[in-house]
Coordinates of N, CA and C and ligand atoms in Angstrom, one line a residue:
X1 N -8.3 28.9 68.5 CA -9.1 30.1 68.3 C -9.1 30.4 66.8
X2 N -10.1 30.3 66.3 CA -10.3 30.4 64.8 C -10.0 31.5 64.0
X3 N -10.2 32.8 65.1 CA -9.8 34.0 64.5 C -8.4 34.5 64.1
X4 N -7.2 33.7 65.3 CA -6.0 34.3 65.6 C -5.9 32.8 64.3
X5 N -6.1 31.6 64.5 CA -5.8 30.8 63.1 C -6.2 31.6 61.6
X6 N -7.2 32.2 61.7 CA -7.4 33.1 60.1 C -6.3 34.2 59.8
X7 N -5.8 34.7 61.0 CA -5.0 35.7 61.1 C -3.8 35.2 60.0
X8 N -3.0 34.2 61.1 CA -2.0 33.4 60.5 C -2.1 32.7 59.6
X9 N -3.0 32.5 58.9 CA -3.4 32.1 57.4 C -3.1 32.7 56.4
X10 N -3.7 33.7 56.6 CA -3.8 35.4 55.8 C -2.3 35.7 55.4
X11 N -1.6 35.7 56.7 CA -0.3 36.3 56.6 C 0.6 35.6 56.1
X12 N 0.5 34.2 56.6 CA 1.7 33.0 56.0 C 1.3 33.9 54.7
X13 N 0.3 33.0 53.7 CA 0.2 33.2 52.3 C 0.6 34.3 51.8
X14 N 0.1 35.6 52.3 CA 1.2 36.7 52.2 C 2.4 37.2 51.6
X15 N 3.0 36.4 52.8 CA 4.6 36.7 52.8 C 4.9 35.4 51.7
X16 N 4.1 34.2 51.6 CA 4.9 33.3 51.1 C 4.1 34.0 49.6
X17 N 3.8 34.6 49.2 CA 3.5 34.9 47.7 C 3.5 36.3 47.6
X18 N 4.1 37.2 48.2 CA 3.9 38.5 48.0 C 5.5 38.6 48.3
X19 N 6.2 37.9 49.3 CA 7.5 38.2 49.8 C 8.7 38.0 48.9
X20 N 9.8 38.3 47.9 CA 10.5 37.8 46.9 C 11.9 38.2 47.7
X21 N 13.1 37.3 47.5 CA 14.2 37.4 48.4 C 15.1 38.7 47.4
X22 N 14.6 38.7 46.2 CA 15.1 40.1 45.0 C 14.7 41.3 45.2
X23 N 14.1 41.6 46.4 CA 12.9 42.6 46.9 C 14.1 43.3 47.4
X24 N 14.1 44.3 47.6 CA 14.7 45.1 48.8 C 14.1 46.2 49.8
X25 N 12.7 46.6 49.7 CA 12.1 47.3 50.8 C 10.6 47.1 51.2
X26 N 10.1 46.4 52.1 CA 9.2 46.1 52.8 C 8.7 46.6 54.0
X27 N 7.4 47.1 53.7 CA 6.1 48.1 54.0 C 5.7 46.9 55.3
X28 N 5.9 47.4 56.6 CA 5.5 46.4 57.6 C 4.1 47.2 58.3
X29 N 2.7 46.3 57.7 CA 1.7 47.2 58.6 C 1.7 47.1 60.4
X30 N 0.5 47.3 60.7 CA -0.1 47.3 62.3 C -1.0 46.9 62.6
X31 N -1.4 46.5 64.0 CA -2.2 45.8 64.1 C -1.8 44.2 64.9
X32 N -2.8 43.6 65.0 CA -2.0 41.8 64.9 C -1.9 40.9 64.3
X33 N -2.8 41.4 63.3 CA -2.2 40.3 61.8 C -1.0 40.1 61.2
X34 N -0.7 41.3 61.4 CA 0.7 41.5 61.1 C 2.2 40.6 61.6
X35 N 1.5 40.8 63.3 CA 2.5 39.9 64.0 C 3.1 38.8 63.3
X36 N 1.9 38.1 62.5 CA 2.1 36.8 61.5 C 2.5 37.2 60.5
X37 N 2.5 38.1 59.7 CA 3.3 38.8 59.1 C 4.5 38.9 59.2
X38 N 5.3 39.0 60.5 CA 7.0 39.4 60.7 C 7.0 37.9 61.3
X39 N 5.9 37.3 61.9 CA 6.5 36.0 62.3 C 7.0 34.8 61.3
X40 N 6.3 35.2 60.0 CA 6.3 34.1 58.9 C 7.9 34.8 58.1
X41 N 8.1 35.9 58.5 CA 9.4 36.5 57.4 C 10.6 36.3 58.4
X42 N 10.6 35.9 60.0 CA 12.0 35.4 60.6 C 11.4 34.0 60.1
X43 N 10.7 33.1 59.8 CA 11.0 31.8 59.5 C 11.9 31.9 57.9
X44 N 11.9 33.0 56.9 CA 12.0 32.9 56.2 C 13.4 33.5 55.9
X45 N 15.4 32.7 56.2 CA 16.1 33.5 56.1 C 16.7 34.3 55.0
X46 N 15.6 33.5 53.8 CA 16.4 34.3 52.6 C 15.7 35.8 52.3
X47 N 14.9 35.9 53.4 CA 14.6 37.5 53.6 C 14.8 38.5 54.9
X48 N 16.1 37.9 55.1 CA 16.6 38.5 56.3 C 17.6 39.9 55.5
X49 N 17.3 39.8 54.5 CA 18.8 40.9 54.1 C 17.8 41.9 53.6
X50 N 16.4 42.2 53.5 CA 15.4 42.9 53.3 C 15.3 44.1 54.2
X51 N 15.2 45.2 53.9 CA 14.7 46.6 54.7 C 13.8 46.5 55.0
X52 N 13.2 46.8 56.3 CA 11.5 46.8 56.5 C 11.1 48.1 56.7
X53 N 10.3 48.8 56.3 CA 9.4 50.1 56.7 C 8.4 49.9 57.8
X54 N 8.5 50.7 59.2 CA 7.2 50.5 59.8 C 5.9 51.5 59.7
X55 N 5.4 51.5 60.3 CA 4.0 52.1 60.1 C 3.0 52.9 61.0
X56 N 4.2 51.8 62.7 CA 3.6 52.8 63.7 C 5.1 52.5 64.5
X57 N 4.7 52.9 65.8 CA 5.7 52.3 67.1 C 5.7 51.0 67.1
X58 N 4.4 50.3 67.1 CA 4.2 49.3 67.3 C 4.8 48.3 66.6
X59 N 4.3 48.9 64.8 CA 4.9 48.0 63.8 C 6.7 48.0 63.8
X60 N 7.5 49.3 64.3 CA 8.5 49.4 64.4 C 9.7 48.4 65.6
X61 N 8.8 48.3 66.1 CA 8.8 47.4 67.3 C 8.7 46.2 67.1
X62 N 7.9 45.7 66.2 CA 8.1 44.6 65.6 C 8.9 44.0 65.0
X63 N 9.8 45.2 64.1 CA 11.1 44.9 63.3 C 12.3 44.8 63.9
X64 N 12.0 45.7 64.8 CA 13.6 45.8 65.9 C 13.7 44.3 66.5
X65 N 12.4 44.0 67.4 CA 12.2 42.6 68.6 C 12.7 41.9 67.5
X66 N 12.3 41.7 65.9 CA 12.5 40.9 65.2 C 13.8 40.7 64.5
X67 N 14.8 41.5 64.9 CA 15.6 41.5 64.6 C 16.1 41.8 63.0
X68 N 15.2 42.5 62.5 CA 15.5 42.5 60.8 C 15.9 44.2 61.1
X69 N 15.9 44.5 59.7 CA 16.6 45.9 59.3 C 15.3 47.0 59.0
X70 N 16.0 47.8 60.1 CA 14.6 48.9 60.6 C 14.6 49.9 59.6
X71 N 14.4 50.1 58.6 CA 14.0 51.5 57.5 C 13.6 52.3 58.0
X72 N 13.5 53.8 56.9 CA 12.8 55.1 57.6 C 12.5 55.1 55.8
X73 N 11.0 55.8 56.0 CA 10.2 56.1 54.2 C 11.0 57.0 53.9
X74 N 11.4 58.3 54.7 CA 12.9 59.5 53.8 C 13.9 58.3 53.1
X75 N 14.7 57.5 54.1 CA 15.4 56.9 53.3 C 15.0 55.9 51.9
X76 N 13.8 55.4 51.8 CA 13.9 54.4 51.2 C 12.0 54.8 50.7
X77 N 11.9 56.2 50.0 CA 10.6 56.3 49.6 C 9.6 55.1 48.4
X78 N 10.3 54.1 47.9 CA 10.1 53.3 46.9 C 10.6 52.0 47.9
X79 N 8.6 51.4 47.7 CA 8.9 50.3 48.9 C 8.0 49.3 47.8
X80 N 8.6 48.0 47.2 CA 7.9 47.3 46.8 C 6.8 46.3 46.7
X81 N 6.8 46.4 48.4 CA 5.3 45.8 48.7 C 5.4 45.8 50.0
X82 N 3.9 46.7 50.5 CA 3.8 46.6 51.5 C 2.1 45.7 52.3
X83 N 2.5 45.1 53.0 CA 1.7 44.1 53.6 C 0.9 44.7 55.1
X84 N -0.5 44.7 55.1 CA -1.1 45.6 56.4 C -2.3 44.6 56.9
X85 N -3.0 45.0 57.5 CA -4.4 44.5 57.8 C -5.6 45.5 57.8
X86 N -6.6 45.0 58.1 CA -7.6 45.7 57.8 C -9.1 45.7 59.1
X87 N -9.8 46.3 59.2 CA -10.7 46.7 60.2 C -12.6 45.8 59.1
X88 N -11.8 46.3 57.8 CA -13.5 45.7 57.0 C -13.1 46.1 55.8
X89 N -13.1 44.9 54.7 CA -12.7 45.2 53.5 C -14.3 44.8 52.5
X90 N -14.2 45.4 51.5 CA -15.4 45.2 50.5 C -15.0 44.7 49.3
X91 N -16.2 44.3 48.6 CA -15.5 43.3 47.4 C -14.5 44.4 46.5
X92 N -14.4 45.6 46.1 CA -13.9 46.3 45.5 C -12.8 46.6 46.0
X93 N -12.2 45.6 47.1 CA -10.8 46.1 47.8 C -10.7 47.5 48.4
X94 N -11.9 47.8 48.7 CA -11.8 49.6 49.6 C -11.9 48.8 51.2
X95 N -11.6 49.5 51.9 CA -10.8 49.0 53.3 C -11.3 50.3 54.4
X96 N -11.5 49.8 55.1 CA -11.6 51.2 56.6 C -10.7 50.1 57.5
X97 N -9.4 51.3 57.9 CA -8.1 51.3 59.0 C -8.7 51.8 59.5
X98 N -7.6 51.9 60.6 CA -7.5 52.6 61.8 C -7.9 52.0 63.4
X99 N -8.3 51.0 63.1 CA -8.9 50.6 64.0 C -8.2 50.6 65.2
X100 N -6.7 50.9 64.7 CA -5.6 50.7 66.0 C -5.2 52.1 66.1
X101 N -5.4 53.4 65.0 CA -5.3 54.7 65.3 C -4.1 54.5 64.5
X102 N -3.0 53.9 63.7 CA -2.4 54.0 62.8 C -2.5 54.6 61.5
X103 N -3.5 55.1 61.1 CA -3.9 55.0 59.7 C -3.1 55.6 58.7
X104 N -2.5 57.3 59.5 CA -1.8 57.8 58.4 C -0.8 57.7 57.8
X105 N 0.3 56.5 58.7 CA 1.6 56.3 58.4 C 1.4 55.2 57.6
X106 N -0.1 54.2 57.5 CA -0.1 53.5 57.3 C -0.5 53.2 55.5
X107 N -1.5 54.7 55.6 CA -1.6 55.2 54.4 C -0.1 55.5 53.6
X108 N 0.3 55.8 54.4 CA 1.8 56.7 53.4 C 2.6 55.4 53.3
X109 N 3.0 54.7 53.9 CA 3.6 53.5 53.3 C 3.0 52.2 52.2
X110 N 1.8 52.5 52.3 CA 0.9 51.9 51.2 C 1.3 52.4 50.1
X111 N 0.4 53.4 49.9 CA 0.4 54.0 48.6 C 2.1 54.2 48.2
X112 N 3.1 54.1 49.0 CA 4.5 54.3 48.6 C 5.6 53.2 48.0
X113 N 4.2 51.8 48.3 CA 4.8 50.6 48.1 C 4.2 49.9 46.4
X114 N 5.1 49.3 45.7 CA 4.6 48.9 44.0 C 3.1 48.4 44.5
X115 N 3.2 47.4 45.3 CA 2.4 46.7 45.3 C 1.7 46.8 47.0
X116 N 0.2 47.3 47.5 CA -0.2 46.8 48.7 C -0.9 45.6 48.5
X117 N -0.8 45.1 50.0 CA -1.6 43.5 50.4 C -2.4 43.5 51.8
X118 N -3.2 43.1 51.6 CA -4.3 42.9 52.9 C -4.4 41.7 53.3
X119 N -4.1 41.8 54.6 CA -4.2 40.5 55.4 C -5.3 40.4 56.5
X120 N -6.3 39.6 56.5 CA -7.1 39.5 57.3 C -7.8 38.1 58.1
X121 N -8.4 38.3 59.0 CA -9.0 37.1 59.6 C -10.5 37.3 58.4
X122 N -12.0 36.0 58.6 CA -12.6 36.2 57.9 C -13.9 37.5 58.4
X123 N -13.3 37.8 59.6 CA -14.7 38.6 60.4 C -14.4 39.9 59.4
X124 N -13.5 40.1 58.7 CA -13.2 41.5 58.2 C -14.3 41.5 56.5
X125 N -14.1 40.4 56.1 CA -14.5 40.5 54.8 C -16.1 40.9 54.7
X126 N -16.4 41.6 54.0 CA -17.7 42.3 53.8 C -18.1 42.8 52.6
X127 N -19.5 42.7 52.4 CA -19.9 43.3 51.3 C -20.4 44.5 51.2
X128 N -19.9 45.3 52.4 CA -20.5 47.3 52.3 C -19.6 47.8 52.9
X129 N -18.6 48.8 53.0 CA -18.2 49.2 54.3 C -19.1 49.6 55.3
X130 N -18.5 49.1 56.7 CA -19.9 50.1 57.6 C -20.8 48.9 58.2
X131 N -20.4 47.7 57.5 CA -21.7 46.4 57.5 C -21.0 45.9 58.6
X132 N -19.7 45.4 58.6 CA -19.3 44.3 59.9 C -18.3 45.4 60.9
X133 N -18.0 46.2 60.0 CA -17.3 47.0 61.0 C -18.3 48.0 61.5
X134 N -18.5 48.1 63.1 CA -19.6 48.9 63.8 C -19.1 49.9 64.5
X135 N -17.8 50.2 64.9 CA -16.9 51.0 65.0 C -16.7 52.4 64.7
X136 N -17.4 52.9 63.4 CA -16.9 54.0 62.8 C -16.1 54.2 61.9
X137 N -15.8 55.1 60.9 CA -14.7 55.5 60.2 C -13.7 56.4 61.1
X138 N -12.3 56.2 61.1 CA -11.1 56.1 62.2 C -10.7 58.0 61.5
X139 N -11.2 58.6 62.3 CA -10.5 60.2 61.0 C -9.0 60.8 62.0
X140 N -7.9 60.7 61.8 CA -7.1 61.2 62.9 C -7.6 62.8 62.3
X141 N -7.2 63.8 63.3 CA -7.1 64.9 63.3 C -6.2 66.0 64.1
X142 N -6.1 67.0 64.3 CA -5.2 67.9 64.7 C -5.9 68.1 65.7
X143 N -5.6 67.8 67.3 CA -6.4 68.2 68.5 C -6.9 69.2 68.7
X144 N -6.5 70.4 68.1 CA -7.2 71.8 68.5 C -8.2 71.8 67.8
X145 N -8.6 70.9 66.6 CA -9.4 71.0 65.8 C -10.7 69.8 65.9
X146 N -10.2 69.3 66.8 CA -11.9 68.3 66.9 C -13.0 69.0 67.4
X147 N -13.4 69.8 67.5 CA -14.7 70.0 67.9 C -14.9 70.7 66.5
X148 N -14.5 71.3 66.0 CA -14.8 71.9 64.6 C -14.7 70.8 63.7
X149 N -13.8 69.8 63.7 CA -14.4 68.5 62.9 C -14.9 68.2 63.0
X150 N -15.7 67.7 64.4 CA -17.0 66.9 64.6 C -18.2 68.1 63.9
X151 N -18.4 69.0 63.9 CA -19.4 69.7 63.8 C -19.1 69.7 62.2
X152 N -18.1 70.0 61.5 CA -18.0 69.5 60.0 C -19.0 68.3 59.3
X153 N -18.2 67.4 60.4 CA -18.8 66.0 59.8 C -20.2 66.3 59.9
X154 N -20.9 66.9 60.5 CA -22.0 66.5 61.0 C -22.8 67.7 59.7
X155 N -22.6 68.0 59.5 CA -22.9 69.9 58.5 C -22.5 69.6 57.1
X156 N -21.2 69.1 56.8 CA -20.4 69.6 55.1 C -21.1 68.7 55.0
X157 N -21.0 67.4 54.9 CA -21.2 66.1 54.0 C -22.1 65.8 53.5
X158 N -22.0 64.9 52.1 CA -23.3 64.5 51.6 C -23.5 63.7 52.7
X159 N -22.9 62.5 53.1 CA -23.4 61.7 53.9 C -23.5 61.7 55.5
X160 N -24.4 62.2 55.8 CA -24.4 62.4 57.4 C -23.9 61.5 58.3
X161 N -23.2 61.5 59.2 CA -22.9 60.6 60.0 C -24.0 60.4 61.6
X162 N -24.2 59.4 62.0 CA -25.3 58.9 62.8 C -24.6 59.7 64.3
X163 N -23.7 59.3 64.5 CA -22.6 60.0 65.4 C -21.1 59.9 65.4
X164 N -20.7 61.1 66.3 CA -19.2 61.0 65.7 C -18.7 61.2 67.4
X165 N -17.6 60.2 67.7 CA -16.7 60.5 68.6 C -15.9 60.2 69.1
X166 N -15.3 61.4 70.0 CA -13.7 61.6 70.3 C -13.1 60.2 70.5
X167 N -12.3 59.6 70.0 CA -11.6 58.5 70.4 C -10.6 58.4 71.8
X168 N -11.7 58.1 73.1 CA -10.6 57.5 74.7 C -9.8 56.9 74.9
X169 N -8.8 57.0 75.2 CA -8.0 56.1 76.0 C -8.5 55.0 76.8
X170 N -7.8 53.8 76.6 CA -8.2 53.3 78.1 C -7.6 52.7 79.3
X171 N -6.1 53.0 78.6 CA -4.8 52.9 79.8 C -4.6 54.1 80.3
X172 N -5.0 55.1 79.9 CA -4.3 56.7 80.0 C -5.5 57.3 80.1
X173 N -5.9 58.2 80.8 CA -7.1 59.5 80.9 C -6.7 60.3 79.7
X174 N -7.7 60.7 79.6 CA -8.1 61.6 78.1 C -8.1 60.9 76.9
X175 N -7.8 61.6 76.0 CA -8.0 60.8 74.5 C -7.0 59.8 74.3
X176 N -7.2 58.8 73.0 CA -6.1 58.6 71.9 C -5.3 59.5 71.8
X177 N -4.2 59.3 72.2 CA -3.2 60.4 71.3 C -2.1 59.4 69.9
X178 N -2.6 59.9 68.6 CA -1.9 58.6 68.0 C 0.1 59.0 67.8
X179 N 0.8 58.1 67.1 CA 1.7 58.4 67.0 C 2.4 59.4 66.1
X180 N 1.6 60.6 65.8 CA 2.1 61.4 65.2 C 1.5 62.7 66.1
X181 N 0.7 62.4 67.1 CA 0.3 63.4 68.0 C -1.1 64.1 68.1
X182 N -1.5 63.4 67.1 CA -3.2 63.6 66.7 C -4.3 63.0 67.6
X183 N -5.4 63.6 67.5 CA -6.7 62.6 68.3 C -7.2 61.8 67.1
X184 N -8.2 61.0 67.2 CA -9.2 60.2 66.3 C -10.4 60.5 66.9
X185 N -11.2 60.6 65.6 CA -12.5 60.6 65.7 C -13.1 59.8 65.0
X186 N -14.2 58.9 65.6 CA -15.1 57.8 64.7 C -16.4 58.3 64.6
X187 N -16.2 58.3 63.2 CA -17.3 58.6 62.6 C -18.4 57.6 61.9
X188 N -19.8 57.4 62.5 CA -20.5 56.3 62.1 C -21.7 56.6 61.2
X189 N -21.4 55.8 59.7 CA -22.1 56.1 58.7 C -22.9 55.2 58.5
X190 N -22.7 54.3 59.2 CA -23.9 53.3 58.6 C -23.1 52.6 57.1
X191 N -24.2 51.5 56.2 CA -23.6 51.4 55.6 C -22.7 52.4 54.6
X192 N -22.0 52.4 53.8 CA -21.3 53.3 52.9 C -21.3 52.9 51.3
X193 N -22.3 53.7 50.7 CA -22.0 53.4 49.6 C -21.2 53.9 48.6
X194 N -20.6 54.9 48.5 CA -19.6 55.7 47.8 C -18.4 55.7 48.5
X195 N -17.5 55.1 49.3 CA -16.5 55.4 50.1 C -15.3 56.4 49.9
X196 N -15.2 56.0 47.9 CA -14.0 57.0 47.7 C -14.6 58.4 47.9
X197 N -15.5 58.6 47.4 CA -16.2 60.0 47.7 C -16.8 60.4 49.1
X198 N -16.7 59.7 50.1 CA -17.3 59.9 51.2 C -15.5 60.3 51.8
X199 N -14.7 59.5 51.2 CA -13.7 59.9 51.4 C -12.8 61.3 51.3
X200 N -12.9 61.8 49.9 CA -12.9 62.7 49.3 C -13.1 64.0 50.2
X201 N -14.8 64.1 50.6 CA -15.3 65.0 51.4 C -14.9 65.4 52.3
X202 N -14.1 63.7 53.2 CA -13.8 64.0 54.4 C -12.1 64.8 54.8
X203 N -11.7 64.4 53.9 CA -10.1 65.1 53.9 C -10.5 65.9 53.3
X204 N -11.5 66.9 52.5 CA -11.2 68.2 52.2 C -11.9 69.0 53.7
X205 N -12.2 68.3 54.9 CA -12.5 69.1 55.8 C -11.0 69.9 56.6
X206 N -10.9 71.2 57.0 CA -10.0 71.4 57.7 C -9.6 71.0 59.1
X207 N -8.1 70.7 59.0 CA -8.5 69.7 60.4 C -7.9 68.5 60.4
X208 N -8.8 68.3 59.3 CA -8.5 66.6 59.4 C -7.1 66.1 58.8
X209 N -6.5 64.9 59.7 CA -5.1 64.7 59.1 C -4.6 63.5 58.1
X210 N -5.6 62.9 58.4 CA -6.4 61.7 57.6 C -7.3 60.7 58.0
X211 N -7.9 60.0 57.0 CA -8.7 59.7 57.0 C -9.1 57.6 56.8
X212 N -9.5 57.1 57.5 CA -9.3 55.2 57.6 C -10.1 54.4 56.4
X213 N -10.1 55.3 55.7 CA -10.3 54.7 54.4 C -9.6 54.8 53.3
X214 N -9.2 53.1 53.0 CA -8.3 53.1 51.6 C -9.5 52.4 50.7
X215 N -9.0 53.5 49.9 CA -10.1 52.8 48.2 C -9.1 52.6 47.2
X216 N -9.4 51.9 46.7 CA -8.8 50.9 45.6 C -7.5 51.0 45.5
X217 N -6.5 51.0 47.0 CA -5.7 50.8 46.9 C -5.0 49.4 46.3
X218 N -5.1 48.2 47.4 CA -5.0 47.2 47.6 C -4.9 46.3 46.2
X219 N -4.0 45.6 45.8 CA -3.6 44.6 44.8 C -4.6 43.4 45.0
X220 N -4.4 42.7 46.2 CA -4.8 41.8 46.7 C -5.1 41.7 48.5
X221 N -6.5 40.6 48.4 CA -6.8 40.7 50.0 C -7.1 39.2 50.5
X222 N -5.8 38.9 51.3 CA -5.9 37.5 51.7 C -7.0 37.6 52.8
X223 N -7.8 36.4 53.1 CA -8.7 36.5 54.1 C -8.7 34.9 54.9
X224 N -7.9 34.7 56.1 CA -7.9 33.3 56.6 C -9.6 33.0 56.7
X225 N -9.9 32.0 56.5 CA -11.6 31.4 56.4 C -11.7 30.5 58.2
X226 N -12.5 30.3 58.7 CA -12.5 30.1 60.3 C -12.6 28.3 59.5
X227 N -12.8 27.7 58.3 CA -12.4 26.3 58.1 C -10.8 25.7 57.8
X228 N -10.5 27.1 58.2 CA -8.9 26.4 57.8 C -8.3 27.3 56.4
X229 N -9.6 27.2 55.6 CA -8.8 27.4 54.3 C -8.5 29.3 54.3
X230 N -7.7 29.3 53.1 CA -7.8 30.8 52.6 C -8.4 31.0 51.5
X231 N -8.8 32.2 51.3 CA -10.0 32.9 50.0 C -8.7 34.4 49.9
X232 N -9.2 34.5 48.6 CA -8.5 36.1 48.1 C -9.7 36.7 47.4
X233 N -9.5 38.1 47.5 CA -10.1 38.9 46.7 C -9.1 39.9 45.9
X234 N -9.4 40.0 44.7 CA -8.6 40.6 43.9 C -9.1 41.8 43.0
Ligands
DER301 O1 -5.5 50.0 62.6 C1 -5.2 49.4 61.5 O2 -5.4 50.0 60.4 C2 -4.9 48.0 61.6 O3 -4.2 47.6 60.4 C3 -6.2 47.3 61.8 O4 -7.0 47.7 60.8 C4 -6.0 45.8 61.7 O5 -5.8 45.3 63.0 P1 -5.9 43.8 63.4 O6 -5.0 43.1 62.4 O7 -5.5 43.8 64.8 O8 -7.4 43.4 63.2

């Protein structure tokens, strides 16, 4: 499968050039790229003595099954590089998460790490946000407060959204509920040309808890290519 092979491309390279055995706290994202991510760092024992930070249940879950050392960001707010995935990245390294409803923890361990890294299959790479990902922008929010978000999105913004909605369940009746207790709402902009500022707008709505867009976070963005090879953007 070409895609789950891009995955593990992405990630090997990653860990093998972003991972240093001198390191002591690592930012573990979400998602399944990631998986390759913790799979490539038990091959690797001289970074078994490493703290890992998670990012959701999921990613936490990863560290435990994995047997490495489970961190909390209170303990260990200075994380030197944290490694995530991505939903659709643009040449300028701006990114739309969430696609798994992680976003905010995922935000907060980014921006808390020296260095972030993007790991992706090649379906992500793109030249707009909004172009290959069809999805929406991922907004978690405070549940009493989505109907007043949606009607926000739809009213404050410069940029109108085409539609916006409640993010369902589809093991469980009713919404997403993410792991900090919030719903999601996807909001569809079409392409995006300003993202930090579409950004901007969107977290000054009230309500909102955050928001699946990282702008110019990202150091570097591995991308597995479906011929085998890897490409970066920097
Ligand atoms: O939800 C997220 O932000 C994940 O990191 C997502 O964007 C990447 O998920 P994937 O690796 O399963 O495509």
């Amino acid at each position: 499968d070409p895609v789950e092979a891009g995955k593990k491309l992405a990630a090997y390279a990653a860990v093998d050039e972003y991972i240093r055995p001198d390191h002591k706290v690592i930012g573990i994202g979400s998602g399944s790229t990631v998986v390759y991510v913790v799979e490539r760092i038990l091959q690797k024992p001289e970074l078994g003595h490493l703290v890992y930070i998670p990012t959701s249940f999921q990613s936490k879950l990863l560290i435990i099954d994995g047997g490495l050392t489970l961190g909390s960001i209170e303990q260990y707010p200075d994380i030197d590089v944290t490694i995530d995935g991505a939903d659709e990245v643009d040449p300028q390294l701006n990114a739309i998460k969430g696609g798994g409803a992680c976003q905010f923890q995922e935000k907060l361990v980014a921006e808390a790490a020296k260095k972030f890294v993007i790991v992706a299959d090649y379906r992500k790479k793109s030249t707009k946000l909004g172009v290959q990902w069809t999805k929406g922008v991922p907004i978690e929010v405070v549940p009493m407060a989505y109907k007043v978000v949606m009607s926000s999105l739809q009213s404050k913004l410069s940029l109108k959204p085409a539609s916006v909605d409640l993010r369902m369940a589809v093991k469980k009746a009713g919404p997403v509920v993410t792991d900090n207790g919030n719903f999601v709402i996807d909001a569809h902009f079409g392409a995006i040309e300003n993202p930090a500022q579409l950004l901007k707008e969107i977290k000054g709505l009230t309500g909102v808890y955050e928001v699946g867009l990282f702008c110019g976070m990202a150091e570097i963005a591995y991308f597995g290519e479906s011929d085998g090879s890897v490409s970066t953007l920097r």
